Amino acid sequence: MILFSGTSNKPLAEKIAKHLHLDVSPVEFHTFPDGELRVKLDVDVVDQDCIIVQPTSTPVDANYVELFFLADACKSNGAKSVTAVIPYLGYQRQDHIFRIGESASLHVMVKSMEAVGIDRVVVCDLHSIKIPEFFHIPLTHVSALPLFAEEIKKLNLLENSVLVTPDMGGIRRIKILSELLGNLPYASIEKNRDLKTGEIEASNIEGKLAKRAFIVDDMISSGKTIAIAAELLEKNGVEEVYVFVTHAIFSKEAPQILQNSKAIKIFVTDSVVVPKEKEFEKLSIVSISDIIAKELTSNP
Ligand code: R5P
């Protein structure tokens, strides 16, 4: 087995490799003055099972192109199989056409993955359970929820607590976590997003609240969903808010919005690299490398 990393999240690739007792194999990346990319594998892949670790987070398009070139390089140099580990799957929020005239962007990426010879994809905490339907190659969907359950248990604050999803789309997620935590009660916030401006508003809460809330979501982009949810919970009598989110795809202003939010602590995973300049006091990063490595070894 050979493991390669794109440039998107080398620290995660190194951690996964370590769990698998492998090294990250060398690749030469070169960007020409006009912006074109060239990749060259610096090891022999003939008859090898290759793993490529490449979350397709920002810069999304560039990271996808790197993945496509790496996969194609593996296959055209004789690799037996290519497994793409894409813990954060870019374009997953564009999984269908919302308005006439749009492209089904995620479908384009899936077709491209299949076209370059990727045999299997491993993803983490997808935005929608419909996404696996778009793949004609095996897709393994791992989750950070067991990791979050452990972190919540470690806080030792289960009493007087409730799980909260900041939008109805997260209800399935929250039910799974509730089960992992001995049927901890849950509530959900009704969030509405203007499809044109992206602005969100949240006003209704379904379910009984408690002194403490654990907000759970799949991703943070602008940070506004979390900030608005935490504020709404506080207005409704919640005294302490903790946040557990898988993908920290922090946009420029997100760290500040989150640090200034009513949340006490924000847990994210390392599915996406959080650069030093985007770290903030309330942030805590837990690794999903173990979960991914276990999946790769138990179902090679
Ligand atoms: C939306 O449905 C997702 O589950 C997240 O809640 C959303 O993408 C977070 O975005 P932002 O941080 O920009 O509010």
CSV table of C-alpha atoms and ligand atoms in Angstrom, one decimal:
chain,number,residue,atom,x,y,z
A,1,MET,CA,0.0,0.0,0.0
A,2,ILE,CA,1.3,3.5,-0.9
A,3,LEU,CA,0.0,6.7,0.5
A,4,PHE,CA,0.2,10.1,-1.2
A,5,SER,CA,-0.9,13.4,0.0
A,6,GLY,CA,-2.1,16.4,-2.0
A,7,THR,CA,-1.1,19.8,-0.7
A,8,SER,CA,-4.5,20.4,1.0
A,9,ASN,CA,-3.9,18.6,4.4
A,10,LYS,CA,-0.4,17.1,4.7
A,11,PRO,CA,-0.6,17.0,8.5
A,12,LEU,CA,-3.7,14.8,8.4
A,13,ALA,CA,-2.1,12.6,5.7
A,14,GLU,CA,1.0,12.1,7.9
A,15,LYS,CA,-1.1,11.2,10.9
A,16,ILE,CA,-3.1,8.6,8.8
A,17,ALA,CA,0.1,7.2,7.4
A,18,LYS,CA,1.6,6.9,10.9
A,19,HIS,CA,-1.5,4.8,12.0
A,20,LEU,CA,-1.0,2.6,8.9
A,21,HIS,CA,2.8,2.3,9.6
A,22,LEU,CA,3.5,3.9,6.2
A,23,ASP,CA,5.3,7.0,5.1
A,24,VAL,CA,3.7,9.7,2.9
A,25,SER,CA,5.3,8.9,-0.5
A,26,PRO,CA,7.0,11.7,-2.4
A,27,VAL,CA,5.3,13.7,-5.1
A,28,GLU,CA,6.7,16.6,-7.1
A,29,PHE,CA,4.2,19.5,-7.5
A,30,HIS,CA,5.1,22.2,-9.9
A,31,THR,CA,3.0,25.2,-10.9
A,32,PHE,CA,4.0,26.9,-14.2
A,33,PRO,CA,4.0,30.7,-14.5
A,34,ASP,CA,0.6,30.6,-16.2
A,35,GLY,CA,-0.9,28.7,-13.2
A,36,GLU,CA,-1.0,25.2,-14.7
A,37,LEU,CA,-0.1,22.4,-12.3
A,38,ARG,CA,2.1,19.4,-13.0
A,39,VAL,CA,2.4,16.5,-10.6
A,40,LYS,CA,4.9,13.6,-10.7
A,41,LEU,CA,4.9,10.6,-8.4
A,42,ASP,CA,8.4,9.9,-7.2
A,43,VAL,CA,7.8,6.2,-6.4
A,44,ASP,CA,6.9,3.1,-8.4
A,45,VAL,CA,3.2,2.4,-8.1
A,46,VAL,CA,2.9,-0.7,-10.4
A,47,ASP,CA,0.4,-3.1,-9.0
A,48,GLN,CA,0.1,-1.1,-5.8
A,49,ASP,CA,-3.0,-0.1,-3.9
A,50,CYS,CA,-2.7,3.7,-3.7
A,51,ILE,CA,-4.3,6.0,-1.2
A,52,ILE,CA,-4.5,9.7,-1.9
A,53,VAL,CA,-5.4,12.0,1.0
A,54,GLN,CA,-6.8,15.3,-0.3
A,55,PRO,CA,-9.7,17.1,1.4
A,56,THR,CA,-11.2,19.4,-1.3
A,57,SER,CA,-11.5,22.4,0.9
A,58,THR,CA,-10.4,26.0,0.0
A,59,PRO,CA,-9.0,26.4,-2.7
A,60,VAL,CA,-11.6,24.0,-3.7
A,61,ASP,CA,-11.0,23.9,-7.5
A,62,ALA,CA,-7.3,23.7,-7.2
A,63,ASN,CA,-7.5,20.9,-4.6
A,64,TYR,CA,-9.8,18.9,-6.9
A,65,VAL,CA,-7.5,19.3,-9.9
A,66,GLU,CA,-4.6,18.1,-7.7
A,67,LEU,CA,-6.6,15.1,-6.7
A,68,PHE,CA,-7.5,14.3,-10.3
A,69,PHE,CA,-3.9,14.6,-11.5
A,70,LEU,CA,-2.6,12.4,-8.6
A,71,ALA,CA,-5.2,9.7,-9.3
A,72,ASP,CA,-4.6,9.8,-13.0
A,73,ALA,CA,-0.8,9.6,-12.4
A,74,CYS,CA,-1.4,6.5,-10.2
A,75,LYS,CA,-3.6,4.8,-12.7
A,76,SER,CA,-1.5,5.6,-15.8
A,77,ASN,CA,1.6,4.4,-14.0
A,78,GLY,CA,0.1,1.0,-13.3
A,79,ALA,CA,-1.5,1.2,-9.9
A,80,LYS,CA,-3.8,-1.6,-9.0
A,81,SER,CA,-6.3,0.6,-7.2
A,82,VAL,CA,-6.8,4.2,-6.1
A,83,THR,CA,-8.6,5.2,-2.9
A,84,ALA,CA,-9.3,8.9,-2.5
A,85,VAL,CA,-9.6,10.0,1.1
A,86,ILE,CA,-11.5,13.2,0.9
A,87,PRO,CA,-12.6,13.9,4.5
A,88,TYR,CA,-14.1,17.2,3.5
A,89,LEU,CA,-15.9,16.9,0.1
A,90,GLY,CA,-15.9,20.2,-1.7
A,91,TYR,CA,-19.1,21.3,-3.5
A,92,GLN,CA,-21.2,19.0,-1.2
A,93,ARG,CA,-23.6,21.8,-0.5
A,94,GLN,CA,-24.2,22.1,-4.2
A,95,ASP,CA,-25.5,18.6,-4.5
A,96,HIS,CA,-28.6,19.5,-6.6
A,97,ILE,CA,-30.0,22.3,-8.7
A,98,PHE,CA,-31.6,24.8,-6.4
A,99,ARG,CA,-32.6,27.3,-9.2
A,100,ILE,CA,-33.1,26.7,-12.9
A,101,GLY,CA,-29.9,27.7,-14.8
A,102,GLU,CA,-27.5,26.4,-12.2
A,103,SER,CA,-25.0,23.5,-12.6
A,104,ALA,CA,-25.2,20.4,-10.4
A,105,SER,CA,-21.6,21.1,-9.3
A,106,LEU,CA,-21.1,18.1,-7.0
A,107,HIS,CA,-22.2,15.8,-9.8
A,108,VAL,CA,-19.5,17.2,-12.1
A,109,MET,CA,-16.8,16.5,-9.5
A,110,VAL,CA,-18.1,13.0,-8.9
A,111,LYS,CA,-18.1,12.2,-12.6
A,112,SER,CA,-14.6,13.6,-12.9
A,113,MET,CA,-13.3,11.4,-10.0
A,114,GLU,CA,-14.8,8.4,-11.7
A,115,ALA,CA,-13.3,9.5,-15.1
A,116,VAL,CA,-9.7,9.7,-13.7
A,117,GLY,CA,-9.9,6.1,-12.4
A,118,ILE,CA,-10.6,6.6,-8.7
A,119,ASP,CA,-11.9,3.2,-7.4
A,120,ARG,CA,-13.1,4.1,-4.0
A,121,VAL,CA,-13.8,7.3,-2.0
A,122,VAL,CA,-13.7,7.8,1.8
A,123,VAL,CA,-15.5,10.8,3.1
A,124,CYS,CA,-16.4,12.1,6.5
A,125,ASP,CA,-19.7,13.6,7.7
A,126,LEU,CA,-21.4,14.5,4.5
A,127,HIS,CA,-23.8,17.4,4.4
A,128,SER,CA,-26.6,15.2,3.0
A,129,ILE,CA,-27.4,11.5,3.2
A,130,LYS,CA,-28.4,11.7,-0.5
A,131,ILE,CA,-24.8,12.3,-1.7
A,132,PRO,CA,-23.7,8.6,-1.8
A,133,GLU,CA,-26.4,8.0,-4.4
A,134,PHE,CA,-24.4,10.1,-6.9
A,135,PHE,CA,-21.4,7.8,-6.8
A,136,HIS,CA,-21.0,4.8,-9.1
A,137,ILE,CA,-17.9,3.7,-7.2
A,138,PRO,CA,-17.8,2.5,-3.6
A,139,LEU,CA,-18.1,5.3,-1.1
A,140,THR,CA,-17.3,4.9,2.6
A,141,HIS,CA,-18.8,7.4,4.9
A,142,VAL,CA,-17.0,7.8,8.2
A,143,SER,CA,-18.2,10.1,11.0
A,144,ALA,CA,-16.6,12.3,13.7
A,145,LEU,CA,-19.7,11.8,15.9
A,146,PRO,CA,-18.2,9.0,18.0
A,147,LEU,CA,-15.2,11.3,18.6
A,148,PHE,CA,-17.5,14.1,19.7
A,149,ALA,CA,-19.4,11.8,22.0
A,150,GLU,CA,-16.1,11.0,23.7
A,151,GLU,CA,-15.2,14.7,24.0
A,152,ILE,CA,-18.6,15.5,25.4
A,153,LYS,CA,-18.2,12.6,28.0
A,154,LYS,CA,-14.8,14.0,28.9
A,155,LEU,CA,-16.4,17.3,29.7
A,156,ASN,CA,-18.4,15.5,32.3
A,157,LEU,CA,-21.3,17.9,31.8
A,158,LEU,CA,-24.1,15.5,30.6
A,159,GLU,CA,-26.5,16.4,33.3
A,160,ASN,CA,-28.8,19.3,32.5
A,161,SER,CA,-27.6,19.3,28.9
A,162,VAL,CA,-29.3,19.1,25.5
A,163,LEU,CA,-28.0,18.5,22.0
A,164,VAL,CA,-29.0,21.1,19.5
A,165,THR,CA,-28.9,21.1,15.7
A,166,PRO,CA,-28.7,24.6,14.3
A,167,ASP,CA,-30.9,23.6,11.4
A,168,MET,CA,-33.4,20.9,10.6
A,169,GLY,CA,-31.0,19.3,8.1
A,170,GLY,CA,-28.9,18.2,11.1
A,171,ILE,CA,-31.6,16.2,12.8
A,172,ARG,CA,-30.2,12.8,11.7
A,173,ARG,CA,-26.8,13.7,13.0
A,174,ILE,CA,-28.1,14.8,16.4
A,175,LYS,CA,-30.2,11.6,16.8
A,176,ILE,CA,-27.1,9.5,16.3
A,177,LEU,CA,-25.1,11.5,18.8
A,178,SER,CA,-28.0,11.4,21.2
A,179,GLU,CA,-27.9,7.6,21.1
A,180,LEU,CA,-24.1,7.5,21.6
A,181,LEU,CA,-24.7,9.6,24.7
A,182,GLY,CA,-27.4,7.4,26.3
A,183,ASN,CA,-30.3,9.2,24.6
A,184,LEU,CA,-29.4,12.7,25.6
A,185,PRO,CA,-32.4,15.0,24.8
A,186,TYR,CA,-32.2,17.1,21.7
A,187,ALA,CA,-33.7,20.2,20.2
A,188,SER,CA,-33.5,21.8,16.7
A,189,ILE,CA,-33.4,25.3,15.5
A,190,GLU,CA,-35.3,26.4,12.4
A,191,LYS,CA,-32.8,28.2,10.2
A,192,ASN,CA,-33.7,30.0,6.9
A,193,ARG,CA,-31.1,31.0,4.4
A,194,ASP,CA,-31.7,33.5,1.5
A,195,LEU,CA,-30.5,31.6,-1.5
A,196,LYS,CA,-29.4,34.7,-3.3
A,197,THR,CA,-27.6,36.6,-0.5
A,198,GLY,CA,-26.7,33.7,1.7
A,199,GLU,CA,-28.0,35.6,4.8
A,200,ILE,CA,-29.5,33.5,7.5
A,201,GLU,CA,-32.0,33.9,10.2
A,202,ALA,CA,-33.1,31.6,13.0
A,203,SER,CA,-36.0,32.2,15.4
A,204,ASN,CA,-37.9,29.0,16.3
A,205,ILE,CA,-36.7,26.2,18.5
A,206,GLU,CA,-38.3,22.8,18.5
A,207,GLY,CA,-37.8,20.7,21.6
A,208,LYS,CA,-37.0,21.4,25.3
A,209,LEU,CA,-33.9,23.3,26.2
A,210,ALA,CA,-31.7,22.9,29.3
A,211,LYS,CA,-29.0,24.8,31.2
A,212,ARG,CA,-26.4,23.7,28.8
A,213,ALA,CA,-26.4,23.1,25.0
A,214,PHE,CA,-24.1,21.2,22.8
A,215,ILE,CA,-24.6,22.5,19.2
A,216,VAL,CA,-23.6,20.0,16.6
A,217,ASP,CA,-23.1,20.7,12.9
A,218,ASP,CA,-21.3,19.3,9.9
A,219,MET,CA,-19.3,22.5,8.9
A,220,ILE,CA,-18.5,26.0,9.8
A,221,SER,CA,-18.0,28.4,6.9
A,222,SER,CA,-18.7,32.0,7.9
A,223,GLY,CA,-19.4,31.1,11.5
A,224,LYS,CA,-22.8,32.9,11.3
A,225,THR,CA,-24.9,29.8,11.8
A,226,ILE,CA,-23.2,29.0,15.1
A,227,ALA,CA,-23.1,32.6,16.3
A,228,ILE,CA,-26.8,33.1,15.6
A,229,ALA,CA,-27.7,29.7,17.1
A,230,ALA,CA,-25.7,30.4,20.3
A,231,GLU,CA,-27.3,33.8,20.7
A,232,LEU,CA,-30.8,32.4,20.2
A,233,LEU,CA,-30.2,29.7,22.8
A,234,GLU,CA,-28.9,32.2,25.3
A,235,LYS,CA,-32.0,34.4,24.7
A,236,ASN,CA,-34.1,31.2,25.5
A,237,GLY,CA,-32.4,30.6,28.8
A,238,VAL,CA,-29.4,28.4,27.9
A,239,GLU,CA,-26.5,29.4,30.1
A,240,GLU,CA,-23.6,27.5,28.5
A,241,VAL,CA,-23.1,26.6,24.9
A,242,TYR,CA,-20.5,24.2,23.5
A,243,VAL,CA,-20.0,23.6,19.8
A,244,PHE,CA,-19.0,20.4,17.9
A,245,VAL,CA,-18.5,20.7,14.2
A,246,THR,CA,-16.7,18.3,11.9
A,247,HIS,CA,-15.3,20.6,9.1
A,248,ALA,CA,-13.6,23.9,10.0
A,249,ILE,CA,-13.8,25.5,6.5
A,250,PHE,CA,-13.4,28.8,8.1
A,251,SER,CA,-13.9,31.8,5.8
A,252,LYS,CA,-11.9,34.9,6.6
A,253,GLU,CA,-14.1,36.4,9.2
A,254,ALA,CA,-15.2,33.1,10.9
A,255,PRO,CA,-12.5,33.0,13.7
A,256,GLN,CA,-13.5,36.4,14.9
A,257,ILE,CA,-17.2,35.7,14.7
A,258,LEU,CA,-16.8,32.4,16.6
A,259,GLN,CA,-14.5,33.9,19.2
A,260,ASN,CA,-17.0,36.7,19.9
A,261,SER,CA,-19.9,34.3,19.9
A,262,LYS,CA,-21.8,33.2,23.0
A,263,ALA,CA,-20.2,29.7,22.8
A,264,ILE,CA,-17.7,28.7,25.5
A,265,LYS,CA,-15.7,26.3,23.4
A,266,ILE,CA,-15.7,25.2,19.7
A,267,PHE,CA,-14.5,21.7,18.9
A,268,VAL,CA,-13.7,20.9,15.3
A,269,THR,CA,-11.7,18.1,13.6
A,270,ASP,CA,-8.6,18.2,11.4
A,271,SER,CA,-10.5,17.2,8.3
A,272,VAL,CA,-9.5,20.6,7.0
A,273,VAL,CA,-6.3,22.4,8.0
A,274,VAL,CA,-6.8,25.3,10.3
A,275,PRO,CA,-3.9,27.6,9.6
A,276,LYS,CA,-2.2,29.3,12.6
A,277,GLU,CA,-3.6,32.7,11.7
A,278,LYS,CA,-7.2,31.2,11.9
A,279,GLU,CA,-6.8,29.6,15.3
A,280,PHE,CA,-8.5,31.4,18.2
A,281,GLU,CA,-8.8,30.9,22.0
A,282,LYS,CA,-12.1,29.1,22.1
A,283,LEU,CA,-11.0,26.6,19.4
A,284,SER,CA,-10.1,23.0,20.1
A,285,ILE,CA,-9.1,20.6,17.3
A,286,VAL,CA,-9.5,16.8,17.6
A,287,SER,CA,-8.1,14.4,15.0
A,288,ILE,CA,-10.1,12.1,12.8
A,289,SER,CA,-6.9,10.4,11.5
A,290,ASP,CA,-7.5,7.3,13.7
A,291,ILE,CA,-11.1,6.9,12.5
A,292,ILE,CA,-10.0,7.1,8.8
A,293,ALA,CA,-7.0,4.8,9.4
A,294,LYS,CA,-9.2,2.2,11.1
A,295,GLU,CA,-11.6,2.3,8.1
A,296,LEU,CA,-8.7,1.8,5.7
A,297,THR,CA,-7.3,-1.2,7.6
A,298,SER,CA,-10.6,-2.9,8.4
A,299,ASN,CA,-12.0,-2.5,4.9
A,300,PRO,CA,-8.9,-2.3,2.7
B,1,R5P,C1,-25.8,24.2,6.5
B,1,R5P,O1,-26.8,23.6,6.2
B,1,R5P,C2,-24.6,23.5,7.2
B,1,R5P,O2,-25.0,22.4,7.9
B,1,R5P,C3,-23.9,24.6,8.0
B,1,R5P,O3,-24.8,24.9,9.1
B,1,R5P,C4,-23.6,25.8,7.3
B,1,R5P,O4,-23.0,25.4,6.1
B,1,R5P,C5,-22.6,26.7,8.1
B,1,R5P,O5,-22.4,27.8,7.3
B,1,R5P,P1,-22.0,29.2,8.0
B,1,R5P,O6,-20.9,28.9,9.0
B,1,R5P,O7,-21.5,30.0,6.9
B,1,R5P,O8,-23.2,29.7,8.7
